[in-house]
mmCIF file of C-alpha atoms in Angstrom:
data_model
loop_
_atom_site.group_PDB
_atom_site.id
_atom_site.type_symbol
_atom_site.label_atom_id
_atom_site.label_comp_id
_atom_site.label_asym_id
_atom_site.label_seq_id
_atom_site.Cartn_x
_atom_site.Cartn_y
_atom_site.Cartn_z
ATOM 1 C CA ILE A 315 91.292 100.328 112.597
ATOM 2 C CA LEU A 316 93.377 102.825 110.457
ATOM 3 C CA ASN A 317 92.223 106.243 109.706
ATOM 4 C CA VAL A 318 92.532 107.219 106.040
ATOM 5 C CA GLU A 319 91.600 110.753 104.704
ATOM 6 C CA GLN A 320 90.980 112.223 101.522
ATOM 7 C CA SER A 321 90.498 115.540 100.545
ATOM 8 C CA PRO A 322 89.117 117.202 98.672
ATOM 9 C CA GLN A 323 85.541 115.614 99.374
ATOM 10 C CA SER A 324 84.791 116.756 95.404
ATOM 11 C CA LEU A 325 86.391 118.428 92.824
ATOM 12 C CA HIS A 326 84.825 120.087 89.537
ATOM 13 C CA VAL A 327 87.396 120.670 86.672
ATOM 14 C CA GLN A 328 87.185 121.757 83.050
ATOM 15 C CA GLU A 329 87.962 119.269 80.480
ATOM 16 C CA GLY A 330 91.661 119.395 79.653
ATOM 17 C CA ASP A 331 92.636 120.793 83.230
ATOM 18 C CA SER A 332 95.182 118.888 85.305
ATOM 19 C CA THR A 333 94.336 118.060 88.580
ATOM 20 C CA ASN A 334 95.659 115.885 91.848
ATOM 21 C CA PHE A 335 94.165 114.956 95.223
ATOM 22 C CA THR A 336 95.550 113.692 98.442
ATOM 23 C CA CYS A 337 95.684 110.714 100.961
ATOM 24 C CA SER A 338 96.713 110.876 104.215
ATOM 25 C CA PHE A 339 97.250 107.621 106.397
ATOM 26 C CA PRO A 340 99.047 106.846 109.421
ATOM 27 C CA SER A 341 102.710 106.045 108.884
ATOM 28 C CA SER A 342 103.302 103.973 111.634
ATOM 29 C CA ASN A 343 103.625 99.894 110.339
ATOM 30 C CA PHE A 344 102.702 100.998 107.101
ATOM 31 C CA TYR A 345 102.198 97.756 104.439
ATOM 32 C CA ALA A 346 100.462 98.983 101.167
ATOM 33 C CA LEU A 347 98.590 102.011 99.634
ATOM 34 C CA HIS A 348 95.920 101.223 97.155
ATOM 35 C CA TRP A 349 93.934 103.596 94.490
ATOM 36 C CA TYR A 350 90.932 102.756 93.324
ATOM 37 C CA ARG A 351 88.684 104.183 90.662
ATOM 38 C CA TRP A 352 84.775 103.933 90.982
ATOM 39 C CA GLU A 353 82.461 105.028 88.736
ATOM 40 C CA THR A 354 78.436 105.228 89.345
ATOM 41 C CA ALA A 355 76.742 101.681 88.841
ATOM 42 C CA LYS A 356 80.585 100.079 88.286
ATOM 43 C CA SER A 357 82.666 97.805 90.745
ATOM 44 C CA PRO A 358 85.661 100.019 92.266
ATOM 45 C CA GLU A 359 88.590 99.411 89.745
ATOM 46 C CA ALA A 360 91.869 98.843 91.093
ATOM 47 C CA LEU A 361 94.460 101.528 89.763
ATOM 48 C CA PHE A 362 97.569 101.400 91.688
ATOM 49 C CA VAL A 363 99.254 99.480 94.793
ATOM 50 C CA MET A 364 102.611 100.968 96.381
ATOM 51 C CA THR A 365 104.528 99.782 98.890
ATOM 52 C CA LEU A 366 108.028 101.867 99.174
ATOM 53 C CA ASN A 367 108.564 105.201 99.821
ATOM 54 C CA GLY A 368 109.024 107.320 97.029
ATOM 55 C CA ASP A 369 107.184 105.066 94.537
ATOM 56 C CA GLU A 370 105.754 106.401 91.412
ATOM 57 C CA LYS A 371 102.950 104.695 89.375
ATOM 58 C CA LYS A 372 102.000 105.866 86.162
ATOM 59 C CA LYS A 373 99.131 104.319 84.007
ATOM 60 C CA GLY A 374 98.206 106.670 80.893
ATOM 61 C CA ARG A 375 97.255 110.010 81.815
ATOM 62 C CA ILE A 376 97.008 108.974 85.742
ATOM 63 C CA SER A 377 100.076 108.795 88.165
ATOM 64 C CA ALA A 378 100.488 108.708 92.255
ATOM 65 C CA THR A 379 103.175 109.105 94.262
ATOM 66 C CA LEU A 380 103.958 107.420 97.816
ATOM 67 C CA ASN A 381 105.658 109.519 101.004
ATOM 68 C CA THR A 382 105.270 106.596 104.058
ATOM 69 C CA LYS A 383 107.575 108.632 106.011
ATOM 70 C CA GLU A 384 104.963 111.499 106.200
ATOM 71 C CA GLY A 385 101.855 109.238 105.502
ATOM 72 C CA TYR A 386 100.586 110.597 102.209
ATOM 73 C CA SER A 387 99.640 109.963 99.009
ATOM 74 C CA TYR A 388 99.124 112.249 95.773
ATOM 75 C CA LEU A 389 97.165 110.924 92.631
ATOM 76 C CA TYR A 390 97.337 113.076 89.525
ATOM 77 C CA ILE A 391 95.409 113.165 86.321
ATOM 78 C CA LYS A 392 96.877 114.974 83.581
ATOM 79 C CA GLY A 393 94.663 116.743 80.872
ATOM 80 C CA SER A 394 91.205 115.480 82.385
ATOM 81 C CA GLN A 395 88.631 114.066 80.495
ATOM 82 C CA PRO A 396 84.850 113.318 80.903
ATOM 83 C CA GLU A 397 85.448 109.656 81.209
ATOM 84 C CA ASP A 398 87.669 110.401 84.173
ATOM 85 C CA SER A 399 84.629 111.642 85.866
ATOM 86 C CA ALA A 400 84.663 108.985 88.892
ATOM 87 C CA THR A 401 85.059 108.846 92.491
ATOM 88 C CA TYR A 402 88.805 107.917 93.687
ATOM 89 C CA LEU A 403 89.258 105.806 96.557
ATOM 90 C CA CYS A 404 92.399 105.362 98.653
ATOM 91 C CA ALA A 405 92.916 102.689 100.733
ATOM 92 C CA CYS A 406 95.731 101.043 103.062
ATOM 93 C CA ASN A 407 96.590 98.290 105.415
ATOM 94 C CA ARG A 408 99.545 97.265 107.501
ATOM 95 C CA GLY A 409 101.562 94.517 107.681
ATOM 96 C CA GLY A 410 100.207 91.367 108.241
ATOM 97 C CA ALA A 411 96.602 92.202 107.907
ATOM 98 C CA ASN A 412 94.338 91.134 105.082
ATOM 99 C CA ASN A 413 92.087 94.022 105.445
ATOM 100 C CA LEU A 414 92.053 97.449 103.630
ATOM 101 C CA PHE A 415 90.639 100.809 105.190
ATOM 102 C CA PHE A 416 88.972 103.273 102.530
ATOM 103 C CA GLY A 417 89.009 107.002 102.858
ATOM 104 C CA THR A 418 85.696 108.569 101.798
ATOM 105 C CA GLY A 419 86.883 109.372 98.675
ATOM 106 C CA THR A 420 86.987 112.207 96.022
ATOM 107 C CA ARG A 421 84.536 112.866 93.675
ATOM 108 C CA LEU A 422 85.736 114.151 90.522
ATOM 109 C CA THR A 423 83.544 115.576 88.026
ATOM 110 C CA VAL A 424 85.139 116.748 84.779
ATOM 111 C CA ILE A 425 82.898 119.551 82.620
ATOM 112 C CA PRO A 426 83.385 119.130 78.836
ATOM 113 C CA SER B 228 90.341 85.023 84.037
ATOM 114 C CA GLN B 229 88.773 85.644 87.619
ATOM 115 C CA THR B 230 85.265 86.885 88.077
ATOM 116 C CA ILE B 231 82.915 87.745 90.867
ATOM 117 C CA HIS B 232 79.340 87.726 90.923
ATOM 118 C CA GLN B 233 76.929 89.285 93.390
ATOM 119 C CA TRP B 234 73.029 89.183 93.389
ATOM 120 C CA PRO B 235 70.942 90.831 93.390
ATOM 121 C CA ALA B 236 71.779 94.208 92.003
ATOM 122 C CA THR B 237 69.219 96.272 93.894
ATOM 123 C CA LEU B 238 67.126 95.100 96.420
ATOM 124 C CA VAL B 239 64.216 96.946 98.531
ATOM 125 C CA GLN B 240 63.378 95.270 101.804
ATOM 126 C CA PRO B 241 61.182 96.518 104.841
ATOM 127 C CA VAL B 242 62.132 96.767 108.105
ATOM 128 C CA GLY B 243 62.373 93.498 110.066
ATOM 129 C CA SER B 244 62.516 91.447 107.206
ATOM 130 C CA PRO B 245 65.448 88.882 106.662
ATOM 131 C CA LEU B 246 68.143 89.299 104.215
ATOM 132 C CA SER B 247 70.568 87.290 102.041
ATOM 133 C CA LEU B 248 72.896 88.627 99.597
ATOM 134 C CA GLU B 249 75.149 86.122 97.868
ATOM 135 C CA CYS B 250 78.656 86.363 96.350
ATOM 136 C CA THR B 251 80.342 84.152 94.342
ATOM 137 C CA VAL B 252 83.981 83.703 92.471
ATOM 138 C CA GLU B 253 85.253 82.048 89.674
ATOM 139 C CA GLY B 254 88.659 81.535 88.512
ATOM 140 C CA THR B 255 90.531 81.305 91.918
ATOM 141 C CA SER B 256 91.118 78.917 94.784
ATOM 142 C CA ASN B 257 91.114 80.075 98.291
ATOM 143 C CA PRO B 258 90.761 83.259 97.995
ATOM 144 C CA ASN B 259 89.909 85.852 100.977
ATOM 145 C CA LEU B 260 86.591 87.106 100.646
ATOM 146 C CA TYR B 261 85.345 90.542 101.907
ATOM 147 C CA TRP B 262 82.036 92.197 102.546
ATOM 148 C CA TYR B 263 82.129 95.869 102.666
ATOM 149 C CA ARG B 264 79.293 98.702 103.119
ATOM 150 C CA GLN B 265 78.881 102.127 101.897
ATOM 151 C CA ALA B 266 76.235 104.186 103.768
ATOM 152 C CA ALA B 267 74.975 107.236 102.380
ATOM 153 C CA GLY B 268 77.788 109.986 102.950
ATOM 154 C CA ARG B 269 80.089 107.627 104.193
ATOM 155 C CA GLY B 270 83.174 105.558 103.043
ATOM 156 C CA LEU B 271 83.458 102.083 102.348
ATOM 157 C CA GLN B 272 83.499 100.014 105.547
ATOM 158 C CA LEU B 273 84.728 96.422 105.714
ATOM 159 C CA LEU B 274 82.002 94.526 107.599
ATOM 160 C CA PHE B 275 83.533 90.558 107.280
ATOM 161 C CA TYR B 276 86.264 89.123 106.009
ATOM 162 C CA SER B 277 86.870 85.356 105.642
ATOM 163 C CA VAL B 278 89.973 83.329 104.857
ATOM 164 C CA GLY B 279 88.764 80.065 104.468
ATOM 165 C CA ILE B 280 85.383 78.107 104.297
ATOM 166 C CA GLY B 281 83.793 78.321 107.859
ATOM 167 C CA GLN B 282 85.973 81.223 108.953
ATOM 168 C CA ILE B 283 84.544 84.599 109.501
ATOM 169 C CA SER B 284 86.181 87.625 110.971
ATOM 170 C CA SER B 285 83.629 90.669 111.957
ATOM 171 C CA GLU B 286 85.118 94.307 112.069
ATOM 172 C CA VAL B 287 82.140 95.968 113.451
ATOM 173 C CA PRO B 288 79.195 94.966 115.919
ATOM 174 C CA GLN B 289 76.081 94.975 113.926
ATOM 175 C CA ASN B 290 73.025 93.779 112.851
ATOM 176 C CA LEU B 291 74.493 91.515 109.990
ATOM 177 C CA SER B 292 76.232 88.170 110.030
ATOM 178 C CA ALA B 293 78.482 86.388 107.098
ATOM 179 C CA SER B 294 79.073 82.583 106.016
ATOM 180 C CA ARG B 295 81.063 81.352 104.019
ATOM 181 C CA PRO B 296 79.585 77.547 103.151
ATOM 182 C CA GLN B 297 82.177 76.686 100.180
ATOM 183 C CA ASP B 298 85.822 78.081 99.204
ATOM 184 C CA ARG B 299 84.202 80.552 96.310
ATOM 185 C CA GLN B 300 80.708 81.485 98.126
ATOM 186 C CA PHE B 301 80.310 84.710 100.430
ATOM 187 C CA ILE B 302 77.052 84.918 101.963
ATOM 188 C CA LEU B 303 75.594 87.974 103.946
ATOM 189 C CA SER B 304 72.281 87.842 105.961
ATOM 190 C CA SER B 305 70.085 89.175 108.853
ATOM 191 C CA LYS B 306 67.206 88.172 110.572
ATOM 192 C CA LYS B 307 65.809 91.530 110.794
ATOM 193 C CA LEU B 308 66.606 94.602 108.864
ATOM 194 C CA LEU B 309 67.103 97.965 110.372
ATOM 195 C CA LEU B 310 66.436 101.508 108.489
ATOM 196 C CA SER B 311 70.206 101.916 109.273
ATOM 197 C CA ASP B 312 71.422 98.553 107.153
ATOM 198 C CA SER B 313 70.434 100.712 103.916
ATOM 199 C CA GLY B 314 73.278 101.243 101.981
ATOM 200 C CA PHE B 315 75.709 99.686 98.651
ATOM 201 C CA TYR B 316 77.219 96.494 99.529
ATOM 202 C CA LEU B 317 80.338 95.352 97.887
ATOM 203 C CA CYS B 318 81.872 91.814 98.099
ATOM 204 C CA ALA B 319 85.351 91.700 97.066
ATOM 205 C CA TRP B 320 88.061 89.116 96.722
ATOM 206 C CA SER B 321 91.923 88.668 96.945
ATOM 207 C CA VAL B 322 94.689 86.346 96.596
ATOM 208 C CA LEU B 323 98.499 86.720 97.695
ATOM 209 C CA ALA B 324 100.671 87.252 94.575
ATOM 210 C CA GLY B 325 104.314 88.515 94.445
ATOM 211 C CA GLY B 326 104.338 89.378 97.974
ATOM 212 C CA ARG B 327 101.338 91.663 97.303
ATOM 213 C CA ARG B 328 97.436 91.095 98.319
ATOM 214 C CA GLU B 329 95.174 92.912 96.065
ATOM 215 C CA GLN B 330 91.603 93.429 96.225
ATOM 216 C CA PHE B 331 88.900 92.814 93.474
ATOM 217 C CA PHE B 332 85.364 94.175 93.864
ATOM 218 C CA GLY B 333 82.345 92.872 92.538
ATOM 219 C CA PRO B 334 79.038 95.140 90.872
ATOM 220 C CA GLY B 335 77.313 95.679 94.498
ATOM 221 C CA THR B 336 73.915 95.292 95.692
ATOM 222 C CA ARG B 337 72.082 98.481 96.183
ATOM 223 C CA LEU B 338 69.766 97.675 99.479
ATOM 224 C CA THR B 339 66.985 100.122 100.428
ATOM 225 C CA VAL B 340 65.188 99.367 103.912
ATOM 226 C CA LEU B 341 61.814 101.109 104.243
#
């Protein structure tokens, strides 16, 4: 079992603010880090998969970075909008394993 | 394109009753299949995964079992539900593409055990 931690647990921001949150994981035998966006009553939606130290991925106003040596990833949202309100999950798996181990998520609420 | 179906969407069951949740995947062959649960206030926990027909691995000891009778069908069952089985159950599938294995989730089943 991998211990994946996310912080903060929840976050309220004003529309237009930029924000970021953290995922930390054991750096030993790391294989891949996944970010998902999970809206209420919908399926978790894959945002990014990152494998290499220093990886940066971007999709619209959302971006993510990866540091495998120190075991953390940041997710950034630029100019938050109400439709960004969701729970953001990170998960990782070790080399050769099929299984993802999830953090408890960061619940983001964007206030109009 | 690939799609994943789960049913039912919501379920309310009494303690001690049996359970059967079904998940089917379309548009892919020989996927890995997964059952996850999110209990209240907790993260997503992997319950079972399967790499092929009849092959089931369990991640945590529990009151539940899983079966994979067909390539694209994954069933979660219990003979007698406990209160602690309440939660949101998600089925997921993945295939290996370009050296990466990414998981895609179904719509989920919210189970309430009373």
